[in-house]
CSV table of C-alpha atoms in Angstrom, one decimal:
chain,number,residue,atom,x,y,z
A,16,UNK,CA,121.6,111.3,118.8
A,17,UNK,CA,118.5,110.1,116.8
A,18,UNK,CA,117.3,112.4,114.3
A,19,UNK,CA,113.4,112.2,113.8
A,20,UNK,CA,111.0,114.0,111.4
A,21,UNK,CA,107.3,113.9,111.0
A,22,UNK,CA,105.7,114.2,108.0
A,23,UNK,CA,102.0,115.2,108.1
A,24,UNK,CA,101.2,117.0,104.6
A,25,UNK,CA,97.2,116.1,104.3
A,26,UNK,CA,95.2,116.7,101.1
A,27,UNK,CA,92.6,114.8,103.8
A,28,UNK,CA,93.8,115.7,107.1
A,29,UNK,CA,96.8,115.8,109.3
A,30,UNK,CA,95.4,118.8,111.5
A,31,UNK,CA,93.2,117.0,113.6
A,32,UNK,CA,93.9,116.8,117.0
A,33,UNK,CA,95.0,113.4,118.3
A,34,UNK,CA,92.3,113.6,120.6
A,35,UNK,CA,89.6,113.6,118.2
A,36,UNK,CA,91.0,109.8,116.9
A,37,UNK,CA,91.5,108.9,120.1
A,38,UNK,CA,87.9,109.6,121.4
A,39,UNK,CA,86.4,107.9,117.8
A,40,UNK,CA,88.3,104.8,118.9
A,41,UNK,CA,86.9,104.4,122.5
A,42,UNK,CA,83.6,102.8,123.0
A,43,UNK,CA,80.9,105.2,124.3
A,44,UNK,CA,81.1,105.7,128.4
A,45,UNK,CA,78.7,104.0,130.5
A,46,UNK,CA,76.6,106.9,130.9
A,47,UNK,CA,76.1,107.6,127.6
A,48,UNK,CA,73.3,105.3,126.9
A,49,UNK,CA,71.3,107.3,129.7
A,50,UNK,CA,72.3,110.7,128.2
A,51,UNK,CA,71.0,109.9,124.6
A,52,UNK,CA,67.7,108.3,125.9
A,53,UNK,CA,67.0,111.5,128.4
A,54,UNK,CA,67.9,114.0,125.2
A,55,UNK,CA,65.2,111.8,123.2
A,56,UNK,CA,62.8,112.1,125.8
A,57,UNK,CA,63.2,116.1,125.9
A,58,UNK,CA,63.4,116.0,122.0
A,59,UNK,CA,61.8,112.9,120.3
A,60,UNK,CA,62.9,114.6,116.7
A,61,UNK,CA,66.5,114.3,117.3
A,62,UNK,CA,67.7,112.3,114.4
A,63,UNK,CA,69.6,109.9,116.3
A,64,UNK,CA,66.7,108.9,118.5
A,65,UNK,CA,65.3,106.0,116.2
A,66,UNK,CA,68.7,104.4,116.1
A,67,UNK,CA,69.7,104.4,120.1
A,68,UNK,CA,69.5,100.5,120.6
A,69,UNK,CA,71.0,99.4,117.2
A,70,UNK,CA,73.8,102.0,116.5
A,71,UNK,CA,74.8,103.6,120.0
A,72,UNK,CA,78.6,103.6,119.0
A,73,UNK,CA,77.8,105.3,116.0
A,74,UNK,CA,75.8,108.0,117.6
A,75,UNK,CA,78.6,108.6,120.1
A,76,UNK,CA,81.3,108.6,117.2
A,77,UNK,CA,78.8,111.7,115.7
A,78,UNK,CA,78.8,113.4,118.8
A,79,UNK,CA,82.6,113.5,119.3
A,80,UNK,CA,83.1,114.7,115.6
A,81,UNK,CA,80.3,117.5,116.2
A,82,UNK,CA,81.9,118.7,119.1
A,83,UNK,CA,85.6,118.5,117.3
A,84,UNK,CA,83.7,120.2,114.2
A,85,UNK,CA,82.4,123.0,116.2
A,86,UNK,CA,85.7,124.2,117.4
A,87,UNK,CA,86.9,123.7,114.0
A,88,UNK,CA,84.6,126.2,112.5
A,89,UNK,CA,84.9,128.8,115.3
A,90,UNK,CA,81.6,128.4,116.9
A,91,UNK,CA,81.0,130.6,119.9
A,92,UNK,CA,80.0,128.0,122.6
A,93,UNK,CA,80.6,124.0,121.8
A,94,UNK,CA,79.2,122.9,125.0
A,95,UNK,CA,75.8,123.0,123.6
A,96,UNK,CA,74.3,123.3,119.9
A,97,UNK,CA,76.0,125.2,117.2
A,98,UNK,CA,75.2,126.7,113.9
A,99,UNK,CA,77.6,126.9,111.4
A,100,UNK,CA,79.8,124.6,109.6
A,101,UNK,CA,82.9,127.0,108.6
A,102,UNK,CA,85.6,125.0,106.8
A,103,UNK,CA,86.0,127.4,104.0
A,104,UNK,CA,89.9,127.2,102.6
A,105,UNK,CA,90.7,124.1,105.0
A,106,UNK,CA,91.7,121.6,102.4
A,107,UNK,CA,93.3,119.4,104.9
A,108,UNK,CA,90.7,118.6,107.1
A,109,UNK,CA,87.5,118.9,105.0
A,110,UNK,CA,87.6,115.6,103.2
A,111,UNK,CA,87.9,113.8,106.1
A,112,UNK,CA,85.1,115.1,107.9
A,113,UNK,CA,83.3,114.3,105.2
A,114,UNK,CA,84.2,110.6,105.1
A,115,UNK,CA,82.8,110.4,108.5
A,116,UNK,CA,79.3,108.8,107.4
A,117,UNK,CA,78.2,108.5,111.2
A,118,UNK,CA,78.2,112.2,111.7
A,119,UNK,CA,76.3,113.1,108.6
A,120,UNK,CA,73.6,110.6,109.2
A,121,UNK,CA,72.8,112.4,112.5
A,122,UNK,CA,73.7,115.8,111.6
A,123,UNK,CA,72.6,117.9,114.6
A,124,UNK,CA,69.4,119.7,113.6
A,125,UNK,CA,70.9,123.2,115.0
A,126,UNK,CA,73.3,123.8,112.0
A,127,UNK,CA,72.2,126.5,109.7
A,128,UNK,CA,75.3,127.1,107.3
A,129,UNK,CA,77.8,124.8,105.4
A,130,UNK,CA,80.5,126.3,104.1
A,131,UNK,CA,83.2,124.2,102.2
A,132,UNK,CA,84.3,126.9,99.7
A,133,UNK,CA,88.0,127.0,98.3
A,134,UNK,CA,89.0,123.5,99.2
A,135,UNK,CA,90.2,121.9,95.7
A,136,UNK,CA,87.5,119.0,96.5
A,137,UNK,CA,87.8,116.3,93.8
A,138,UNK,CA,85.0,114.1,92.6
A,139,UNK,CA,81.3,113.9,92.8
A,140,UNK,CA,79.0,116.5,94.7
A,141,UNK,CA,79.3,115.6,98.4
A,142,UNK,CA,75.7,114.3,99.0
A,143,UNK,CA,76.5,113.7,102.7
A,144,UNK,CA,75.7,117.5,103.3
A,145,UNK,CA,72.0,117.1,102.0
A,146,UNK,CA,71.3,114.9,105.2
A,147,UNK,CA,71.2,118.3,107.2
A,148,UNK,CA,68.0,119.1,105.6
A,149,UNK,CA,67.4,122.1,107.8
A,150,UNK,CA,70.5,124.3,106.6
A,151,UNK,CA,69.6,127.8,105.2
A,152,UNK,CA,73.1,128.7,103.6
A,153,UNK,CA,75.4,126.2,101.4
A,154,UNK,CA,78.4,127.3,99.9
A,155,UNK,CA,80.4,124.6,97.7
A,156,UNK,CA,82.4,127.3,95.6
A,157,UNK,CA,85.7,127.2,94.2
A,158,UNK,CA,86.4,123.5,94.2
A,159,UNK,CA,87.0,120.9,91.3
A,160,UNK,CA,83.6,119.1,91.8
A,161,UNK,CA,82.5,117.0,88.9
A,162,UNK,CA,79.4,114.9,87.4
A,163,UNK,CA,75.9,115.4,88.0
A,164,UNK,CA,74.4,117.6,90.6
A,165,UNK,CA,71.6,116.2,93.1
A,166,UNK,CA,69.1,118.7,91.7
A,167,UNK,CA,66.0,117.4,93.8
A,168,UNK,CA,68.3,116.9,96.6
A,169,UNK,CA,69.0,120.6,97.0
A,170,UNK,CA,65.5,121.5,95.8
A,171,UNK,CA,64.1,119.6,98.9
A,172,UNK,CA,66.0,121.6,101.3
A,173,UNK,CA,63.0,123.5,102.2
A,174,UNK,CA,64.8,126.2,104.0
A,175,UNK,CA,68.0,126.6,101.7
A,176,UNK,CA,67.7,130.7,101.1
A,177,UNK,CA,71.7,131.2,99.9
A,178,UNK,CA,73.3,128.3,97.6
A,179,UNK,CA,76.5,128.9,95.8
A,180,UNK,CA,78.2,125.8,93.3
A,181,UNK,CA,80.2,128.6,91.3
A,182,UNK,CA,83.4,127.5,89.9
A,183,UNK,CA,83.3,123.8,89.5
A,184,UNK,CA,83.2,121.2,86.7
A,185,UNK,CA,79.7,120.1,87.0
A,186,UNK,CA,78.0,118.6,84.0
A,187,UNK,CA,75.8,120.9,82.2
A,188,UNK,CA,71.9,120.2,82.9
A,189,UNK,CA,68.6,121.3,81.2
A,190,UNK,CA,67.7,124.0,83.2
A,191,UNK,CA,64.2,124.7,81.8
A,192,UNK,CA,61.6,123.7,84.2
A,193,UNK,CA,64.2,122.9,87.1
A,194,UNK,CA,62.6,124.6,90.5
A,195,UNK,CA,66.3,124.9,91.6
A,196,UNK,CA,67.0,127.4,88.6
A,197,UNK,CA,63.8,129.6,89.3
A,198,UNK,CA,64.9,129.5,93.2
A,199,UNK,CA,68.3,130.8,92.8
A,200,UNK,CA,69.5,133.1,90.1
A,201,UNK,CA,72.6,132.7,88.0
A,202,UNK,CA,75.1,134.5,90.5
A,203,UNK,CA,74.7,130.8,92.4
A,204,UNK,CA,76.2,129.0,89.2
A,205,UNK,CA,78.6,131.1,87.8
A,206,UNK,CA,81.3,128.7,85.8
A,207,UNK,CA,79.7,125.9,87.8
A,208,UNK,CA,79.7,123.9,84.6
A,209,UNK,CA,75.6,123.5,85.1
A,210,UNK,CA,74.5,126.3,82.9
A,211,UNK,CA,74.7,126.1,79.0
A,212,UNK,CA,77.5,127.5,77.3
A,213,UNK,CA,80.1,127.1,80.5
A,214,UNK,CA,82.0,123.9,79.0
A,215,UNK,CA,81.8,125.6,75.3
A,216,UNK,CA,83.1,128.5,76.8
A,217,UNK,CA,85.8,126.9,78.6
A,218,UNK,CA,86.6,124.7,75.3
A,219,UNK,CA,87.2,128.0,73.3
A,220,UNK,CA,89.6,129.6,75.7
A,221,UNK,CA,91.2,126.3,75.6
A,222,UNK,CA,91.6,126.2,72.3
A,223,UNK,CA,93.1,129.8,72.1
A,224,UNK,CA,95.5,129.0,75.1
A,225,UNK,CA,96.7,125.7,73.3
A,226,UNK,CA,97.4,127.6,70.2
A,227,UNK,CA,99.1,130.2,71.8
A,228,UNK,CA,101.5,127.4,74.0
A,229,UNK,CA,102.4,125.9,70.5
A,230,UNK,CA,104.1,128.8,69.2
A,231,UNK,CA,106.1,129.4,72.4
A,232,UNK,CA,106.8,126.2,73.5
A,233,UNK,CA,110.2,125.6,71.7
A,234,UNK,CA,111.4,128.5,73.4
A,235,UNK,CA,109.8,127.8,76.7
A,236,UNK,CA,110.9,124.3,76.9
A,237,UNK,CA,114.7,125.0,76.7
A,238,UNK,CA,114.2,127.9,79.1
A,239,UNK,CA,112.5,125.7,81.6
A,240,UNK,CA,114.9,122.6,81.4
A,241,UNK,CA,117.3,125.2,82.3
A,242,UNK,CA,115.9,126.5,85.5
A,243,UNK,CA,114.7,123.1,86.6
A,244,UNK,CA,118.6,122.1,86.4
A,245,UNK,CA,119.7,125.1,88.5
A,246,UNK,CA,116.7,124.5,90.8
A,247,UNK,CA,117.5,120.5,91.2
A,248,UNK,CA,121.4,121.8,92.1
A,249,UNK,CA,120.1,124.2,94.5
A,250,UNK,CA,117.0,122.5,96.4
A,251,UNK,CA,118.7,120.5,98.8
A,252,UNK,CA,119.6,123.4,100.6
A,253,UNK,CA,117.2,126.2,101.8
A,254,UNK,CA,117.8,129.5,103.4
A,255,UNK,CA,115.4,130.5,106.1
A,256,UNK,CA,114.2,133.3,103.8
A,257,UNK,CA,113.3,130.9,101.1
A,258,UNK,CA,111.2,128.8,103.4
A,259,UNK,CA,109.5,131.9,104.9
A,260,UNK,CA,108.1,133.0,101.7
A,261,UNK,CA,107.0,129.3,100.8
A,262,UNK,CA,105.1,129.1,103.7
A,263,UNK,CA,103.9,132.9,103.8
A,264,UNK,CA,105.8,133.6,106.8
A,265,UNK,CA,105.5,130.9,108.7
A,266,UNK,CA,101.7,132.0,108.9
A,267,UNK,CA,99.3,129.8,111.4
A,268,UNK,CA,97.0,129.1,108.4
A,269,UNK,CA,100.1,127.1,107.1
A,270,UNK,CA,100.9,125.4,110.3
A,271,UNK,CA,99.5,122.1,109.9
A,272,UNK,CA,100.8,120.2,113.2
A,273,UNK,CA,103.2,120.7,116.3
A,274,UNK,CA,104.1,117.2,117.4
A,275,UNK,CA,107.4,115.9,118.9
A,276,UNK,CA,109.9,118.8,118.7
A,277,UNK,CA,108.9,120.1,115.4
A,278,UNK,CA,106.6,122.8,114.0
A,279,UNK,CA,105.3,121.3,110.6
A,280,UNK,CA,104.2,124.0,107.7
A,281,UNK,CA,102.7,123.4,104.2
A,282,UNK,CA,104.2,125.7,101.8
A,283,UNK,CA,105.0,126.0,97.8
A,284,UNK,CA,108.1,126.7,96.4
A,285,UNK,CA,109.0,128.8,93.5
A,286,UNK,CA,108.3,126.0,90.8
A,287,UNK,CA,104.9,125.1,92.0
A,288,UNK,CA,106.2,122.3,94.0
A,289,UNK,CA,104.4,121.6,97.4
A,290,UNK,CA,106.2,121.0,100.5
A,291,UNK,CA,106.4,120.7,104.1
A,292,UNK,CA,108.6,122.5,106.3
A,293,UNK,CA,109.6,120.3,109.6
A,294,UNK,CA,111.1,123.2,111.6
A,295,UNK,CA,112.8,121.7,114.9
A,296,UNK,CA,111.4,123.2,118.2
A,297,UNK,CA,113.2,123.0,121.6
A,298,UNK,CA,116.3,121.3,120.6
A,299,UNK,CA,119.9,122.0,120.5
A,300,UNK,CA,121.2,122.7,117.2
A,301,UNK,CA,123.4,119.8,116.2
A,302,UNK,CA,126.9,120.0,113.9
A,303,UNK,CA,125.6,116.5,112.5
A,304,UNK,CA,122.3,117.7,111.4
A,305,UNK,CA,123.2,118.4,107.9
A,306,UNK,CA,125.1,115.3,107.3
A,307,UNK,CA,122.0,113.4,108.7
A,308,UNK,CA,119.7,115.4,105.9
A,309,UNK,CA,122.0,114.3,103.4
A,310,UNK,CA,121.5,110.8,104.3
A,311,UNK,CA,117.7,110.9,104.2
A,312,UNK,CA,117.8,113.2,100.9
A,313,UNK,CA,119.3,109.8,99.0
A,314,UNK,CA,116.1,107.6,100.1
A,315,UNK,CA,114.4,106.8,96.9
A,316,UNK,CA,111.4,104.7,97.3
A,317,UNK,CA,107.6,104.8,97.0
A,318,UNK,CA,106.9,103.4,100.2
A,319,UNK,CA,109.7,106.1,101.8
A,320,UNK,CA,108.9,109.6,102.5
A,321,UNK,CA,110.8,112.0,100.1
A,322,UNK,CA,113.3,114.5,101.8
A,323,UNK,CA,114.0,116.9,99.1
A,324,UNK,CA,116.2,119.5,101.4
A,325,UNK,CA,117.1,120.9,104.7
A,326,UNK,CA,117.7,124.5,106.4
A,327,UNK,CA,120.6,124.4,108.7
A,328,UNK,CA,121.0,127.9,109.7
A,329,UNK,CA,122.1,129.8,112.6
A,330,UNK,CA,118.2,130.8,113.8
A,331,UNK,CA,116.7,127.7,112.2
A,332,UNK,CA,117.2,124.0,111.6
A,333,UNK,CA,114.2,122.3,109.4
A,334,UNK,CA,113.8,119.3,107.2
A,335,UNK,CA,111.9,119.9,104.0
A,336,UNK,CA,109.6,117.0,102.3
A,337,UNK,CA,107.7,116.3,99.4
A,338,UNK,CA,104.1,117.0,100.3
A,339,UNK,CA,102.2,114.2,99.1
A,340,UNK,CA,100.5,112.4,101.7
A,341,UNK,CA,97.5,112.3,103.3
A,342,UNK,CA,96.9,111.1,106.7
A,343,UNK,CA,98.1,108.4,109.1
A,344,UNK,CA,97.1,104.8,109.1
A,345,UNK,CA,95.7,105.7,112.5
A,346,UNK,CA,93.5,108.1,111.3
A,347,UNK,CA,92.3,106.2,108.5
A,348,UNK,CA,91.6,102.8,110.5
A,349,UNK,CA,89.0,104.9,112.0
A,350,UNK,CA,86.8,104.6,108.8
A,351,UNK,CA,86.8,101.0,108.6
A,352,UNK,CA,88.7,100.4,105.5
A,353,UNK,CA,88.2,96.9,104.1
A,354,UNK,CA,90.7,94.0,104.5
A,355,UNK,CA,91.8,94.2,100.8
A,356,UNK,CA,92.8,97.7,101.5
A,357,UNK,CA,94.8,96.6,104.8
A,358,UNK,CA,96.1,94.3,103.0
A,359,UNK,CA,97.8,96.8,100.4
A,360,UNK,CA,98.8,98.8,103.2
A,361,UNK,CA,100.6,96.0,105.1
A,362,UNK,CA,102.3,95.1,101.7
A,363,UNK,CA,103.5,98.6,100.9
A,364,UNK,CA,105.2,98.8,104.8
A,365,UNK,CA,106.9,95.8,104.2
A,366,UNK,CA,108.3,96.9,100.6
A,367,UNK,CA,109.5,100.3,102.7
A,368,UNK,CA,111.3,98.1,105.4
A,369,UNK,CA,112.8,95.6,102.6
A,370,UNK,CA,114.6,98.9,100.8
A,371,UNK,CA,115.8,100.5,103.8
A,372,UNK,CA,116.9,97.4,105.4
A,373,UNK,CA,118.7,96.2,102.3
A,374,UNK,CA,120.2,99.6,101.2
A,375,UNK,CA,120.1,102.0,104.4
A,376,UNK,CA,120.9,99.8,107.1
A,377,UNK,CA,122.1,102.6,109.2
A,378,UNK,CA,118.7,104.4,108.9
A,379,UNK,CA,116.0,103.5,111.6
A,380,UNK,CA,112.3,103.6,111.2
A,381,UNK,CA,109.2,104.1,113.3
A,382,UNK,CA,106.4,101.8,112.4
A,383,UNK,CA,103.4,102.8,114.7
A,384,UNK,CA,100.2,103.0,112.9
A,385,UNK,CA,100.6,107.2,113.5
A,386,UNK,CA,103.9,107.1,112.0
A,387,UNK,CA,103.0,105.8,108.9
A,388,UNK,CA,101.3,108.1,106.2
A,389,UNK,CA,99.1,107.5,103.4
A,390,UNK,CA,98.9,109.0,100.2
A,391,UNK,CA,95.4,109.4,98.2
A,392,UNK,CA,95.8,105.9,96.4
A,393,UNK,CA,96.2,104.4,99.7
A,394,UNK,CA,99.6,103.7,99.3
A,395,UNK,CA,101.8,103.9,102.6
A,396,UNK,CA,104.6,105.9,103.1
A,397,UNK,CA,107.3,105.4,106.2
A,398,UNK,CA,108.0,108.9,107.3
A,399,UNK,CA,109.7,109.0,110.6
A,400,UNK,CA,113.3,107.7,110.9
A,401,UNK,CA,116.5,108.0,113.2
A,402,UNK,CA,119.9,108.0,111.7
A,403,UNK,CA,122.8,105.9,112.9
A,404,UNK,CA,120.8,104.5,115.6
A,405,UNK,CA,118.6,102.0,114.3
A,406,UNK,CA,116.8,99.4,116.4
A,407,UNK,CA,118.5,95.8,116.7
A,408,UNK,CA,116.8,93.3,114.6
A,409,UNK,CA,114.4,91.6,117.3
A,410,UNK,CA,112.9,95.3,118.2
A,411,UNK,CA,112.2,95.8,114.4
A,412,UNK,CA,110.8,92.6,114.1
A,413,UNK,CA,108.5,93.2,117.3
A,414,UNK,CA,107.3,96.7,116.1
A,415,UNK,CA,106.4,95.4,112.6
A,416,UNK,CA,104.1,92.6,114.4
A,417,UNK,CA,102.7,95.4,116.5
A,418,UNK,CA,101.6,97.2,113.3
A,419,UNK,CA,100.4,94.3,111.6
A,420,UNK,CA,98.1,93.5,114.8
A,421,UNK,CA,97.1,96.8,115.2
A,422,UNK,CA,95.8,97.2,111.1
A,423,UNK,CA,94.0,93.9,111.8
A,424,UNK,CA,92.4,94.4,114.9
A,425,UNK,CA,92.0,98.5,114.7
A,426,UNK,CA,93.1,98.6,118.5
A,427,UNK,CA,96.1,100.2,119.8
A,428,UNK,CA,97.7,98.8,123.0
A,429,UNK,CA,96.3,101.1,125.6
A,430,UNK,CA,92.8,100.3,124.8
A,431,UNK,CA,93.7,96.6,125.5
A,432,UNK,CA,92.8,94.9,128.6
A,433,UNK,CA,95.9,95.7,130.7
A,434,UNK,CA,96.4,99.2,129.0
A,435,UNK,CA,99.6,98.2,127.5
A,436,UNK,CA,101.4,96.6,124.5
A,437,UNK,CA,101.7,93.3,126.4
A,438,UNK,CA,98.3,93.0,127.5
A,439,UNK,CA,97.3,93.8,124.0
A,440,UNK,CA,99.3,90.8,122.8
A,441,UNK,CA,98.0,88.6,125.2
A,442,UNK,CA,94.6,89.3,124.5
A,443,UNK,CA,94.9,88.7,120.9
A,444,UNK,CA,96.7,85.3,121.6
A,445,UNK,CA,94.4,84.1,123.8
A,446,UNK,CA,91.7,84.6,121.0
A,447,UNK,CA,93.4,83.0,118.0
A,448,UNK,CA,93.0,81.0,116.5
A,449,UNK,CA,89.5,79.8,117.6
A,450,UNK,CA,88.1,83.1,118.2
A,451,UNK,CA,89.6,85.1,115.7
A,452,UNK,CA,86.6,87.0,114.9
A,453,UNK,CA,87.0,88.6,118.2
A,454,UNK,CA,90.1,90.2,117.2
A,455,UNK,CA,89.7,91.5,113.9
A,456,UNK,CA,87.9,95.0,113.5
A,457,UNK,CA,84.2,94.5,113.8
A,458,UNK,CA,83.4,97.0,111.1
A,459,UNK,CA,84.8,94.7,108.2
A,460,UNK,CA,82.6,92.7,106.0
A,461,UNK,CA,84.7,89.4,105.6
A,462,UNK,CA,84.6,86.4,103.7
A,463,UNK,CA,85.9,82.9,104.7
A,464,UNK,CA,88.5,83.4,102.6
A,465,UNK,CA,89.8,86.5,104.0
A,466,UNK,CA,89.3,85.6,107.4
A,467,UNK,CA,91.4,82.7,106.8
A,468,UNK,CA,94.0,85.1,105.5
A,469,UNK,CA,93.8,87.0,108.6
A,470,UNK,CA,94.2,83.9,110.8
A,471,UNK,CA,97.7,83.4,108.9
A,472,UNK,CA,98.7,86.9,109.0
A,473,UNK,CA,97.8,87.4,112.9
A,474,UNK,CA,100.0,83.8,113.5
A,475,UNK,CA,103.0,85.4,111.9
A,476,UNK,CA,102.4,88.8,113.5
A,477,UNK,CA,102.1,86.9,117.0
A,478,UNK,CA,105.2,85.1,116.5
A,479,UNK,CA,106.6,88.6,115.9
A,480,UNK,CA,105.7,89.9,119.2
A,481,UNK,CA,107.0,86.6,121.3
A,482,UNK,CA,109.3,88.5,123.3
A,483,UNK,CA,110.4,84.6,124.8
A,484,UNK,CA,111.5,83.8,121.4
A,485,UNK,CA,113.7,87.2,120.9
A,486,UNK,CA,116.3,87.2,118.5
A,487,UNK,CA,115.2,83.9,116.9
A,488,UNK,CA,113.4,85.6,113.8
A,489,UNK,CA,115.2,87.5,111.1
A,490,UNK,CA,113.3,90.9,109.5
A,491,UNK,CA,114.1,88.8,106.1
A,492,UNK,CA,112.6,85.9,107.2
A,493,UNK,CA,109.5,87.8,108.8
A,494,UNK,CA,109.0,89.4,105.6
A,495,UNK,CA,109.2,86.2,103.9
A,496,UNK,CA,106.2,84.6,105.9
A,497,UNK,CA,104.0,87.9,105.8
A,498,UNK,CA,104.2,87.9,102.1
A,499,UNK,CA,103.2,84.4,101.7
A,500,UNK,CA,100.2,85.1,104.1
A,501,UNK,CA,99.4,88.2,102.5
A,502,UNK,CA,99.2,86.8,99.1
A,503,UNK,CA,95.7,86.3,97.2
A,504,UNK,CA,96.6,82.6,96.9
A,505,UNK,CA,97.1,82.0,100.5
A,506,UNK,CA,93.7,82.4,101.7
A,507,UNK,CA,92.3,80.9,98.3
A,508,UNK,CA,94.4,77.9,98.5
A,509,UNK,CA,93.0,77.1,101.9
A,510,UNK,CA,89.4,77.6,101.4
A,511,UNK,CA,89.3,76.2,98.1
A,512,UNK,CA,90.6,72.9,99.9
A,513,UNK,CA,86.6,72.2,100.8
A,514,UNK,CA,85.6,74.0,97.7
A,515,UNK,CA,88.2,73.3,94.9
A,516,UNK,CA,86.2,73.3,91.6
A,517,UNK,CA,84.7,77.2,92.8
A,518,UNK,CA,87.9,78.3,94.5
A,519,UNK,CA,88.4,81.0,91.5
A,520,UNK,CA,85.1,82.6,92.2
A,521,UNK,CA,86.2,83.7,96.0
A,522,UNK,CA,86.8,87.3,96.3
A,523,UNK,CA,88.3,88.9,99.3
A,524,UNK,CA,86.5,91.5,101.3
């Protein structure tokens, strides 16, 4: 019996319902234009009214995100307007919502409160929120934000009466004469890094801590080494009690996903390691479960999800994985990544396939875009496996071809002409190579070199999905062809045939 597990740890997200991703990939319904026009006739001040003729798709997507965000923020009625964006302590979803530029561009004017506190947000101040110029309350406290704060932008929010930037790592600024610091007292900026002395105070504390650590380090290092060795010996087997403690009693707040026979919880071990616990649901307990997990726990590759243990108890069977992934390729494609990043994802997936086929031929894998997750550095990871029942060679070749076509086109088969994989493939084959621009994700900005590269990659993918040639291609041969097509020199060599003396200046999109 095939053993599947899903890994959906998300620094960015894995909690968003698949319905949101599906909706964002669909075009606006036929009646949407009339609906928007009617809304603008009733209220011309709506932010999207000036873009109805130029960005209907963006307006539609913003309404889709708004509806889901309204529900995510527990507003009482999401059929009409909503007043609050409340994502406090929701680190799994906040970064993805912030990445939806089309939503913030048309931020609903009904929103009065934005709360993004306690989310471990990294990087610069999320200036997207300033597009909601009518807000009265903004809370970004207890994050890890750095750099300059857009003081003028915040000061321009005329209705803002509550602001909390406390407990961040912003750059210190001169507060004299700055309107924002006259308008809000120091309680809005506690340990924010903005006020004089924040960083100096932190440096003094750090120096003291370092001194104490220096005194104790020799003793602690020995104790820690022994502890790590003991933990490593026992980490592969977990009890129900250990996992219950790590996940706060399998609480609802730790539940990040329900999918394909599993409940997936995030948790933290005693040594601080972040994990995901994949509790098997609705399945008969299997004698082979532990044996299958032992095999998966031996997989070691940067593009293959890492299983660190399992629980095979009378009351529960669960797989424990290292929690380092961000979101699925399917979700990532919604934000229109550039071609260079798509290449990186395809190359990483090919590396993972090569490792599994060469070292673990008994382990099968799922290559659907929803079944490949990304880390924060856009490094992909295959995370859905089946033990002792791998697909045939031709099936694996076909699935890789489908994965590549989906990454190039940002279309899933059910959205194509005949609402099937066959219809999608036939449609792509009909366009290639002469009409390749119709196939690629229209939101990508492409150079002539990168477009030529896409032609080559797509041609290989179409060979993979040619069922009439089933069995004629091996995975090794396909990987070799795809690597050649994905290599930077492949696009430049073709493009440079016409402009040989300038070929080293071309850059890919």
